[in-house]
mmCIF file of C-alpha atoms in Angstrom:
data_model
loop_
_atom_site.group_PDB
_atom_site.id
_atom_site.type_symbol
_atom_site.label_atom_id
_atom_site.label_comp_id
_atom_site.label_asym_id
_atom_site.label_seq_id
_atom_site.Cartn_x
_atom_site.Cartn_y
_atom_site.Cartn_z
ATOM 1 C CA MET A 1 -33.121 -62.861 25.356
ATOM 2 C CA ALA A 2 -35.089 -61.511 22.400
ATOM 3 C CA ASP A 3 -33.969 -57.993 23.227
ATOM 4 C CA GLU A 4 -30.197 -58.725 23.172
ATOM 5 C CA PRO A 5 -29.646 -58.078 19.392
ATOM 6 C CA ALA A 6 -30.853 -54.509 19.910
ATOM 7 C CA LEU A 7 -27.619 -53.616 21.719
ATOM 8 C CA PRO A 8 -25.267 -54.205 18.734
ATOM 9 C CA VAL A 9 -27.764 -52.432 16.476
ATOM 10 C CA ALA A 10 -27.835 -49.362 18.760
ATOM 11 C CA ALA A 11 -24.036 -49.383 18.999
ATOM 12 C CA GLY A 12 -23.816 -49.539 15.214
ATOM 13 C CA ARG A 13 -26.174 -46.605 14.883
ATOM 14 C CA ASP A 14 -24.113 -44.558 17.345
ATOM 15 C CA LYS A 15 -20.973 -45.400 15.396
ATOM 16 C CA ASP A 16 -22.568 -44.324 12.118
ATOM 17 C CA GLU A 17 -23.799 -41.110 13.732
ATOM 18 C CA ARG A 18 -20.296 -40.351 15.015
ATOM 19 C CA ARG A 19 -18.878 -40.944 11.557
ATOM 20 C CA ARG A 20 -21.431 -38.606 9.996
ATOM 21 C CA LEU A 21 -20.688 -35.982 12.641
ATOM 22 C CA MET A 22 -16.949 -36.304 12.037
ATOM 23 C CA GLY A 23 -17.552 -35.983 8.302
ATOM 24 C CA ARG A 24 -19.588 -32.810 8.767
ATOM 25 C CA CYS A 25 -16.948 -31.406 11.122
ATOM 26 C CA ALA A 26 -14.185 -32.212 8.609
ATOM 27 C CA LEU A 27 -16.213 -30.464 5.898
ATOM 28 C CA ALA A 28 -16.560 -27.363 8.082
ATOM 29 C CA VAL A 29 -12.850 -27.275 8.996
ATOM 30 C CA VAL A 30 -11.598 -27.870 5.459
ATOM 31 C CA GLY A 31 -14.146 -25.462 3.985
ATOM 32 C CA ILE A 32 -13.354 -22.541 6.298
ATOM 33 C CA MET A 33 -9.593 -23.106 6.406
ATOM 34 C CA SER A 34 -9.113 -23.575 2.660
ATOM 35 C CA THR A 35 -11.337 -20.720 1.488
ATOM 36 C CA LEU A 36 -10.067 -18.166 4.006
ATOM 37 C CA LEU A 37 -6.415 -19.133 3.538
ATOM 38 C CA VAL A 38 -6.772 -18.610 -0.209
ATOM 39 C CA TYR A 39 -8.662 -15.380 0.491
ATOM 40 C CA GLY A 40 -5.851 -14.119 2.725
ATOM 41 C CA VAL A 41 -3.111 -14.869 0.189
ATOM 42 C CA LEU A 42 -5.015 -13.229 -2.680
ATOM 43 C CA GLN A 43 -5.961 -10.241 -0.533
ATOM 44 C CA GLU A 44 -2.304 -9.562 0.231
ATOM 45 C CA LYS A 45 -1.235 -10.188 -3.351
ATOM 46 C CA LEU A 46 -3.819 -7.783 -4.789
ATOM 47 C CA MET A 47 -2.983 -4.936 -2.418
ATOM 48 C CA ARG A 48 0.790 -5.370 -2.019
ATOM 49 C CA VAL A 49 2.264 -7.066 -5.091
ATOM 50 C CA PRO A 50 2.694 -5.079 -8.346
ATOM 51 C CA TYR A 51 1.374 -6.405 -11.663
ATOM 52 C CA GLY A 52 3.027 -6.453 -15.072
ATOM 53 C CA ALA A 53 6.413 -5.371 -16.355
ATOM 54 C CA GLU A 54 5.758 -1.788 -15.241
ATOM 55 C CA LYS A 55 5.140 -2.907 -11.649
ATOM 56 C CA GLU A 56 1.709 -1.287 -11.279
ATOM 57 C CA PHE A 57 -0.197 -1.625 -8.015
ATOM 58 C CA PHE A 58 -3.933 -2.289 -7.859
ATOM 59 C CA ARG A 59 -5.317 0.675 -5.887
ATOM 60 C CA TYR A 60 -9.094 0.240 -6.029
ATOM 61 C CA SER A 61 -10.145 -1.258 -2.702
ATOM 62 C CA LEU A 62 -13.805 -0.368 -3.126
ATOM 63 C CA PHE A 63 -13.906 -2.313 -6.397
ATOM 64 C CA LEU A 64 -12.894 -5.468 -4.500
ATOM 65 C CA VAL A 65 -15.697 -4.825 -2.012
ATOM 66 C CA PHE A 66 -18.168 -4.445 -4.890
ATOM 67 C CA CYS A 67 -17.038 -7.701 -6.551
ATOM 68 C CA ASN A 68 -17.229 -9.634 -3.268
ATOM 69 C CA ARG A 69 -20.693 -8.365 -2.433
ATOM 70 C CA ILE A 70 -22.252 -8.840 -5.862
ATOM 71 C CA THR A 71 -20.989 -12.439 -5.980
ATOM 72 C CA THR A 72 -22.381 -13.181 -2.519
ATOM 73 C CA SER A 73 -25.732 -11.531 -3.313
ATOM 74 C CA MET A 74 -26.148 -13.607 -6.498
ATOM 75 C CA VAL A 75 -25.370 -16.875 -4.716
ATOM 76 C CA SER A 76 -27.668 -16.064 -1.772
ATOM 77 C CA ALA A 77 -30.455 -15.174 -4.239
ATOM 78 C CA LEU A 78 -30.028 -18.557 -5.946
ATOM 79 C CA VAL A 79 -30.171 -20.298 -2.554
ATOM 80 C CA LEU A 80 -33.392 -18.468 -1.644
ATOM 81 C CA LEU A 81 -34.992 -19.269 -5.009
ATOM 82 C CA SER A 82 -33.913 -22.918 -5.054
ATOM 83 C CA SER A 83 -35.182 -23.466 -1.497
ATOM 84 C CA LYS A 84 -38.431 -21.660 -2.406
ATOM 85 C CA LYS A 85 -38.085 -19.379 0.600
ATOM 86 C CA SER A 86 -39.470 -15.860 0.674
ATOM 87 C CA THR A 87 -37.371 -13.251 -1.117
ATOM 88 C CA ASP A 88 -39.269 -10.332 0.413
ATOM 89 C CA PRO A 89 -37.323 -8.104 2.825
ATOM 90 C CA VAL A 90 -38.150 -8.925 6.441
ATOM 91 C CA ALA A 91 -36.826 -5.666 7.908
ATOM 92 C CA PRO A 92 -37.124 -2.131 6.465
ATOM 93 C CA ILE A 93 -34.624 -1.561 3.639
ATOM 94 C CA GLN A 94 -32.996 1.364 5.450
ATOM 95 C CA LYS A 95 -31.900 -1.004 8.219
ATOM 96 C CA TYR A 96 -30.080 -3.205 5.729
ATOM 97 C CA CYS A 97 -28.474 -0.065 4.246
ATOM 98 C CA VAL A 98 -27.105 1.122 7.594
ATOM 99 C CA VAL A 99 -25.434 -2.242 8.241
ATOM 100 C CA SER A 100 -24.170 -2.367 4.639
ATOM 101 C CA PHE A 101 -22.621 1.095 4.790
ATOM 102 C CA SER A 102 -20.786 0.346 8.023
ATOM 103 C CA ASN A 103 -19.634 -3.012 6.636
ATOM 104 C CA ILE A 104 -18.269 -1.346 3.477
ATOM 105 C CA LEU A 105 -16.225 1.065 5.605
ATOM 106 C CA THR A 106 -14.933 -1.922 7.597
ATOM 107 C CA THR A 107 -13.821 -3.877 4.534
ATOM 108 C CA THR A 108 -12.340 -0.823 2.779
ATOM 109 C CA CYS A 109 -10.199 -0.018 5.836
ATOM 110 C CA GLN A 110 -9.068 -3.646 5.874
ATOM 111 C CA TYR A 111 -7.965 -3.603 2.233
ATOM 112 C CA GLU A 112 -6.407 -0.132 2.425
ATOM 113 C CA ALA A 113 -4.406 -1.082 5.520
ATOM 114 C CA LEU A 114 -2.617 -3.771 3.506
ATOM 115 C CA LYS A 115 -1.035 -1.034 1.399
ATOM 116 C CA TYR A 116 0.882 0.119 4.472
ATOM 117 C CA VAL A 117 1.290 -2.812 6.869
ATOM 118 C CA SER A 118 1.996 -6.488 6.334
ATOM 119 C CA PHE A 119 -0.713 -9.139 6.364
ATOM 120 C CA PRO A 120 0.566 -10.703 9.644
ATOM 121 C CA VAL A 121 0.223 -7.307 11.365
ATOM 122 C CA GLN A 122 -3.240 -6.821 9.903
ATOM 123 C CA THR A 123 -4.420 -10.311 10.833
ATOM 124 C CA LEU A 124 -3.158 -10.168 14.406
ATOM 125 C CA ALA A 125 -4.608 -6.668 14.880
ATOM 126 C CA LYS A 126 -8.039 -8.092 14.001
ATOM 127 C CA CYS A 127 -7.827 -10.224 17.129
ATOM 128 C CA ALA A 128 -8.196 -7.026 19.181
ATOM 129 C CA LYS A 129 -11.778 -6.576 17.957
ATOM 130 C CA MET A 130 -13.082 -7.738 21.345
ATOM 131 C CA ILE A 131 -12.541 -4.302 22.911
ATOM 132 C CA PRO A 132 -14.495 -2.211 20.346
ATOM 133 C CA VAL A 133 -17.263 -4.836 20.308
ATOM 134 C CA MET A 134 -17.493 -4.598 24.093
ATOM 135 C CA ILE A 135 -17.492 -0.784 23.951
ATOM 136 C CA TRP A 136 -20.214 -0.645 21.303
ATOM 137 C CA GLY A 137 -22.159 -3.394 23.083
ATOM 138 C CA THR A 138 -22.146 -1.344 26.285
ATOM 139 C CA ILE A 139 -23.179 1.866 24.483
ATOM 140 C CA ILE A 140 -25.731 0.515 21.999
ATOM 141 C CA MET A 141 -27.082 -2.693 23.528
ATOM 142 C CA LYS A 142 -26.514 -1.789 27.223
ATOM 143 C CA LYS A 143 -24.729 -5.119 27.679
ATOM 144 C CA LYS A 144 -22.649 -5.936 30.728
ATOM 145 C CA TYR A 145 -19.484 -8.013 30.477
ATOM 146 C CA GLY A 146 -17.747 -9.995 33.179
ATOM 147 C CA GLY A 147 -14.257 -9.545 34.546
ATOM 148 C CA LYS A 148 -13.024 -12.533 32.522
ATOM 149 C CA ASP A 149 -14.094 -10.827 29.256
ATOM 150 C CA TYR A 150 -12.177 -7.666 30.141
ATOM 151 C CA PHE A 151 -9.150 -9.703 31.246
ATOM 152 C CA PHE A 152 -8.887 -11.567 27.941
ATOM 153 C CA ALA A 153 -9.522 -8.359 25.970
ATOM 154 C CA VAL A 154 -6.637 -6.600 27.737
ATOM 155 C CA ILE A 155 -4.282 -9.583 27.310
ATOM 156 C CA VAL A 156 -5.062 -9.854 23.575
ATOM 157 C CA THR A 157 -4.560 -6.105 23.112
ATOM 158 C CA MET A 158 -1.189 -6.281 24.887
ATOM 159 C CA GLY A 159 -0.091 -9.096 22.588
ATOM 160 C CA CYS A 160 -1.229 -7.162 19.503
ATOM 161 C CA SER A 161 0.667 -4.083 20.696
ATOM 162 C CA LEU A 162 3.873 -6.079 21.073
ATOM 163 C CA PHE A 163 3.458 -7.497 17.579
ATOM 164 C CA ILE A 164 2.907 -4.064 16.015
ATOM 165 C CA LEU A 165 5.443 -2.028 18.004
ATOM 166 C CA TYR A 166 8.411 -4.403 17.682
ATOM 167 C CA PRO A 167 8.705 -5.370 13.994
ATOM 168 C CA ALA A 168 11.732 -7.126 12.568
ATOM 169 C CA SER A 169 14.407 -4.789 11.180
ATOM 170 C CA MET A 170 13.736 -6.147 7.685
ATOM 171 C CA ASP A 171 9.938 -6.212 7.985
ATOM 172 C CA VAL A 172 9.430 -4.892 4.456
ATOM 173 C CA SER A 173 8.683 -7.397 1.740
ATOM 174 C CA PRO A 174 11.196 -7.271 -1.144
ATOM 175 C CA LEU A 175 8.138 -7.200 -3.414
ATOM 176 C CA ASN A 176 6.916 -4.007 -1.811
ATOM 177 C CA LYS A 177 9.798 -1.793 -0.653
ATOM 178 C CA GLY A 178 9.078 1.847 0.035
ATOM 179 C CA ARG A 179 5.350 1.475 0.701
ATOM 180 C CA GLU A 180 5.406 0.695 4.422
ATOM 181 C CA SER A 181 3.867 3.331 6.688
ATOM 182 C CA THR A 182 3.028 1.776 10.026
ATOM 183 C CA VAL A 183 1.335 4.864 11.474
ATOM 184 C CA TRP A 184 -1.122 5.212 8.580
ATOM 185 C CA GLY A 185 -1.615 1.447 8.389
ATOM 186 C CA VAL A 186 -2.344 1.160 12.109
ATOM 187 C CA SER A 187 -4.758 4.117 11.830
ATOM 188 C CA LEU A 188 -6.655 2.256 9.120
ATOM 189 C CA MET A 189 -6.715 -0.884 11.285
ATOM 190 C CA LEU A 190 -8.124 1.157 14.169
ATOM 191 C CA GLY A 191 -10.808 2.339 11.749
ATOM 192 C CA TYR A 192 -11.436 -1.276 10.772
ATOM 193 C CA LEU A 193 -11.793 -2.358 14.415
ATOM 194 C CA GLY A 194 -14.129 0.521 15.250
ATOM 195 C CA PHE A 195 -16.393 0.039 12.230
ATOM 196 C CA ASP A 196 -16.369 -3.757 12.567
ATOM 197 C CA GLY A 197 -17.362 -3.589 16.221
ATOM 198 C CA PHE A 198 -20.102 -1.099 15.381
ATOM 199 C CA THR A 199 -21.371 -3.220 12.456
ATOM 200 C CA SER A 200 -21.758 -6.433 14.450
ATOM 201 C CA THR A 201 -23.328 -4.707 17.451
ATOM 202 C CA PHE A 202 -25.633 -2.433 15.456
ATOM 203 C CA GLN A 203 -26.676 -5.419 13.329
ATOM 204 C CA ASP A 204 -27.841 -7.181 16.486
ATOM 205 C CA LYS A 205 -29.886 -4.128 17.492
ATOM 206 C CA LEU A 206 -31.391 -3.415 14.070
ATOM 207 C CA PHE A 207 -32.503 -6.964 13.327
ATOM 208 C CA LYS A 208 -33.581 -7.852 16.856
ATOM 209 C CA GLY A 209 -37.209 -8.972 16.911
ATOM 210 C CA TYR A 210 -37.312 -10.002 13.230
ATOM 211 C CA GLU A 211 -37.687 -13.675 12.311
ATOM 212 C CA MET A 212 -35.025 -13.512 9.610
ATOM 213 C CA GLU A 213 -33.578 -16.429 7.648
ATOM 214 C CA ILE A 214 -29.800 -16.083 7.310
ATOM 215 C CA HIS A 215 -29.781 -16.107 3.494
ATOM 216 C CA ASN A 216 -32.457 -13.414 3.407
ATOM 217 C CA GLN A 217 -30.294 -11.203 5.609
ATOM 218 C CA ILE A 218 -27.172 -11.918 3.525
ATOM 219 C CA PHE A 219 -29.016 -11.194 0.264
ATOM 220 C CA TYR A 220 -30.456 -7.809 1.218
ATOM 221 C CA THR A 221 -27.364 -6.669 3.126
ATOM 222 C CA THR A 222 -25.063 -7.511 0.216
ATOM 223 C CA MET A 223 -27.456 -6.023 -2.352
ATOM 224 C CA CYS A 224 -27.414 -2.733 -0.444
ATOM 225 C CA SER A 225 -23.615 -3.010 -0.279
ATOM 226 C CA CYS A 226 -23.505 -3.447 -4.071
ATOM 227 C CA VAL A 227 -25.494 -0.261 -4.644
ATOM 228 C CA ILE A 228 -23.471 1.768 -2.127
ATOM 229 C CA SER A 229 -20.053 0.523 -3.304
ATOM 230 C CA LEU A 230 -20.976 0.989 -6.990
ATOM 231 C CA SER A 231 -22.111 4.553 -6.236
ATOM 232 C CA GLY A 232 -18.818 5.191 -4.445
ATOM 233 C CA LEU A 233 -16.819 3.861 -7.394
ATOM 234 C CA ILE A 234 -18.692 6.097 -9.829
ATOM 235 C CA LEU A 235 -18.365 9.192 -7.619
ATOM 236 C CA GLN A 236 -14.612 8.604 -7.188
ATOM 237 C CA ASN A 237 -14.232 7.812 -10.907
ATOM 238 C CA HIS A 238 -12.609 4.491 -9.996
ATOM 239 C CA LEU A 239 -14.935 2.054 -11.783
ATOM 240 C CA LEU A 240 -13.524 2.349 -15.328
ATOM 241 C CA PRO A 241 -9.868 2.598 -14.168
ATOM 242 C CA ALA A 242 -10.325 -0.599 -12.125
ATOM 243 C CA VAL A 243 -11.839 -2.420 -15.110
ATOM 244 C CA ASP A 244 -9.095 -1.067 -17.381
ATOM 245 C CA PHE A 245 -6.444 -2.310 -14.937
ATOM 246 C CA MET A 246 -7.847 -5.846 -15.080
ATOM 247 C CA VAL A 247 -8.077 -5.737 -18.866
ATOM 248 C CA ARG A 248 -4.390 -4.808 -19.049
ATOM 249 C CA HIS A 249 -3.478 -7.374 -16.385
ATOM 250 C CA PRO A 250 -5.543 -10.561 -16.884
ATOM 251 C CA ASP A 251 -3.841 -12.229 -13.904
ATOM 252 C CA CYS A 252 -5.374 -9.496 -11.706
ATOM 253 C CA PHE A 253 -8.808 -10.325 -13.153
ATOM 254 C CA TYR A 254 -8.402 -13.987 -12.185
ATOM 255 C CA ASP A 255 -7.192 -12.999 -8.700
ATOM 256 C CA VAL A 256 -10.291 -10.839 -8.173
ATOM 257 C CA LEU A 257 -12.564 -13.593 -9.520
ATOM 258 C CA ILE A 258 -11.092 -16.229 -7.206
ATOM 259 C CA LEU A 259 -11.072 -13.790 -4.268
ATOM 260 C CA SER A 260 -14.806 -13.105 -4.688
ATOM 261 C CA THR A 261 -15.574 -16.808 -5.119
ATOM 262 C CA VAL A 262 -13.754 -17.982 -1.984
ATOM 263 C CA ALA A 263 -15.140 -15.034 0.031
ATOM 264 C CA THR A 264 -18.666 -16.103 -0.899
ATOM 265 C CA ALA A 265 -17.988 -19.791 -0.291
ATOM 266 C CA SER A 266 -16.465 -19.096 3.119
ATOM 267 C CA GLN A 267 -19.557 -17.105 4.134
ATOM 268 C CA PHE A 268 -21.713 -20.202 3.683
ATOM 269 C CA PHE A 269 -19.186 -22.493 5.391
ATOM 270 C CA ILE A 270 -19.204 -20.093 8.356
ATOM 271 C CA SER A 271 -23.012 -20.107 8.537
ATOM 272 C CA TYR A 272 -23.074 -23.922 8.260
ATOM 273 C CA THR A 273 -20.468 -24.342 11.025
ATOM 274 C CA ILE A 274 -22.208 -22.053 13.507
ATOM 275 C CA ARG A 275 -25.606 -23.604 12.772
ATOM 276 C CA THR A 276 -24.333 -27.209 13.023
ATOM 277 C CA PHE A 277 -21.651 -27.085 15.719
ATOM 278 C CA GLY A 278 -22.136 -23.771 17.539
ATOM 279 C CA ALA A 279 -19.872 -20.876 18.449
ATOM 280 C CA LEU A 280 -17.221 -22.891 20.326
ATOM 281 C CA THR A 281 -16.177 -24.989 17.316
ATOM 282 C CA PHE A 282 -16.354 -21.961 15.022
ATOM 283 C CA ALA A 283 -14.178 -19.843 17.325
ATOM 284 C CA THR A 284 -11.583 -22.626 17.534
ATOM 285 C CA ILE A 285 -11.442 -23.048 13.753
ATOM 286 C CA MET A 286 -11.181 -19.299 13.163
ATOM 287 C CA THR A 287 -8.418 -18.827 15.736
ATOM 288 C CA THR A 288 -6.444 -21.669 14.152
ATOM 289 C CA ARG A 289 -7.065 -20.195 10.693
ATOM 290 C CA GLN A 290 -5.669 -16.830 11.790
ATOM 291 C CA LEU A 291 -2.519 -18.475 13.139
ATOM 292 C CA VAL A 292 -1.992 -20.543 9.978
ATOM 293 C CA SER A 293 -2.677 -17.465 7.793
ATOM 294 C CA ILE A 294 0.082 -15.505 9.543
ATOM 295 C CA LEU A 295 2.588 -18.342 9.152
ATOM 296 C CA LEU A 296 1.625 -18.853 5.496
ATOM 297 C CA SER A 297 1.989 -15.143 4.740
ATOM 298 C CA CYS A 298 5.402 -15.010 6.434
ATOM 299 C CA VAL A 299 6.635 -17.809 4.186
ATOM 300 C CA TRP A 300 4.858 -16.826 0.960
ATOM 301 C CA PHE A 301 5.515 -13.084 1.043
ATOM 302 C CA VAL A 302 8.789 -13.127 2.996
ATOM 303 C CA HIS A 303 7.765 -11.395 6.236
ATOM 304 C CA PRO A 304 10.446 -11.983 8.892
ATOM 305 C CA LEU A 305 9.213 -11.823 12.491
ATOM 306 C CA SER A 306 11.192 -10.478 15.444
ATOM 307 C CA TRP A 307 11.351 -12.496 18.659
ATOM 308 C CA MET A 308 9.068 -9.923 20.307
ATOM 309 C CA GLN A 309 6.517 -10.503 17.563
ATOM 310 C CA TRP A 310 6.653 -14.234 18.246
ATOM 311 C CA VAL A 311 6.029 -13.460 21.941
ATOM 312 C CA GLY A 312 3.122 -11.158 21.036
ATOM 313 C CA ALA A 313 1.591 -13.776 18.740
ATOM 314 C CA ALA A 314 1.941 -16.459 21.434
ATOM 315 C CA ILE A 315 0.178 -14.193 23.957
ATOM 316 C CA VAL A 316 -2.670 -13.395 21.560
ATOM 317 C CA PHE A 317 -3.390 -16.937 20.384
ATOM 318 C CA GLY A 318 -2.830 -18.399 23.848
ATOM 319 C CA ALA A 319 -5.424 -15.987 25.237
ATOM 320 C CA LEU A 320 -7.877 -16.681 22.393
ATOM 321 C CA TYR A 321 -7.636 -20.464 22.834
ATOM 322 C CA ALA A 322 -7.942 -20.098 26.622
ATOM 323 C CA LYS A 323 -11.011 -17.892 26.210
ATOM 324 C CA THR A 324 -12.588 -20.338 23.768
ATOM 325 C CA PHE A 325 -12.153 -23.399 25.972
ATOM 326 C CA SER A 326 -13.100 -21.607 29.196
ATOM 327 C CA ARG A 327 -16.684 -21.171 28.014
ATOM 328 C CA ASN A 328 -19.177 -23.270 29.926
ATOM 329 C CA LYS A 329 -21.823 -25.513 28.393
ATOM 330 C CA THR A 330 -24.390 -22.736 28.328
ATOM 331 C CA GLN A 331 -22.066 -20.443 26.398
ATOM 332 C CA LYS A 332 -21.310 -23.174 23.887
ATOM 333 C CA ALA A 333 -24.901 -22.998 22.678
ATOM 334 C CA MET A 334 -24.836 -19.221 22.252
ATOM 335 C CA VAL A 335 -24.318 -17.578 18.876
ATOM 336 C CA VAL A 336 -21.210 -15.530 18.294
ATOM 337 C CA SER A 337 -23.142 -12.263 18.601
ATOM 338 C CA SER A 338 -23.714 -12.962 22.301
ATOM 339 C CA SER A 339 -19.995 -12.663 23.100
ATOM 340 C CA PRO A 340 -17.384 -9.919 22.682
ATOM 341 C CA GLN A 341 -16.040 -11.723 19.611
ATOM 342 C CA GLY A 342 -18.806 -10.158 17.483
ATOM 343 C CA SER A 343 -21.750 -11.379 15.435
ATOM 344 C CA VAL A 344 -21.742 -13.933 12.648
ATOM 345 C CA PRO A 345 -18.921 -12.429 10.620
ATOM 346 C CA ASN A 346 -18.743 -11.453 7.014
ATOM 347 C CA ALA A 347 -16.062 -13.564 5.401
ATOM 348 C CA ALA A 348 -14.410 -10.568 3.875
ATOM 349 C CA ASN A 349 -13.751 -9.162 7.309
ATOM 350 C CA SER A 350 -12.483 -12.366 8.885
#
């Protein structure tokens, strides 16, 4: 009889634990969705919408990469210092530089592509990253993938192809007439997919065997990216023109500031989600975010979709959700880098 009160106490503890878990899950969902939705809108605005009375376009993609990376590196440095963790590089600096260089090419292709294709096309094309990741994984890491992985990769690619090849007749934003060039835009997206797949796979290989804290990796990778992107800006003579553009168009300055802030914030929400809930929850949130981003862009920037594009989108997201929920309990505990979806992603490439 003396043990009976323990049952309500245990039930109360379980209830409190569930509430805390739901609160953490809500934080992860709201954090990732809100930051990346804002990031997507600002990304499209910066690259596709003209500024000022003279309708000038912002053309300095590498400057956006530099701003994103320097913001992330500063925040990660503060996290390392405040947590009193080691700020010494764990791996050789040249390994961070290789990953950084590939990541810069990935992000630059992503931004440049928006000059020529709409954000919905760009976002859906990103879903096809499974194939290059699988190719690079086979070549670099000697990984072997199952028939189910190849099946979903082919289905997603088919859906992406439908979306790209059958645009609506008026698939040119009234804010951006005359700048559409699907061939060049798709070429840049192919570059994005190739470099992104290489980055995530090569990152796994380079850092394998090192006991590396996530913020240490983020700090040194982004610091190398800062140096490389700044060097590129100076060599192309784009640094001062980019600064001058923002001085003449203060609203562009605020867009870049907010873009860099939400990109950095989303990086930490992504790390928190994967660490707390695993790859399954993260993949579900990211797939939903991509779908919502496409719908938001269609409304905000007036991108009409053809019925074939709706079919293509349904195929892609149906396959992604099916792939996510078909994972068994063992796969749920794996990190994202263990699957064809790629490694823990950089927010700017998501």
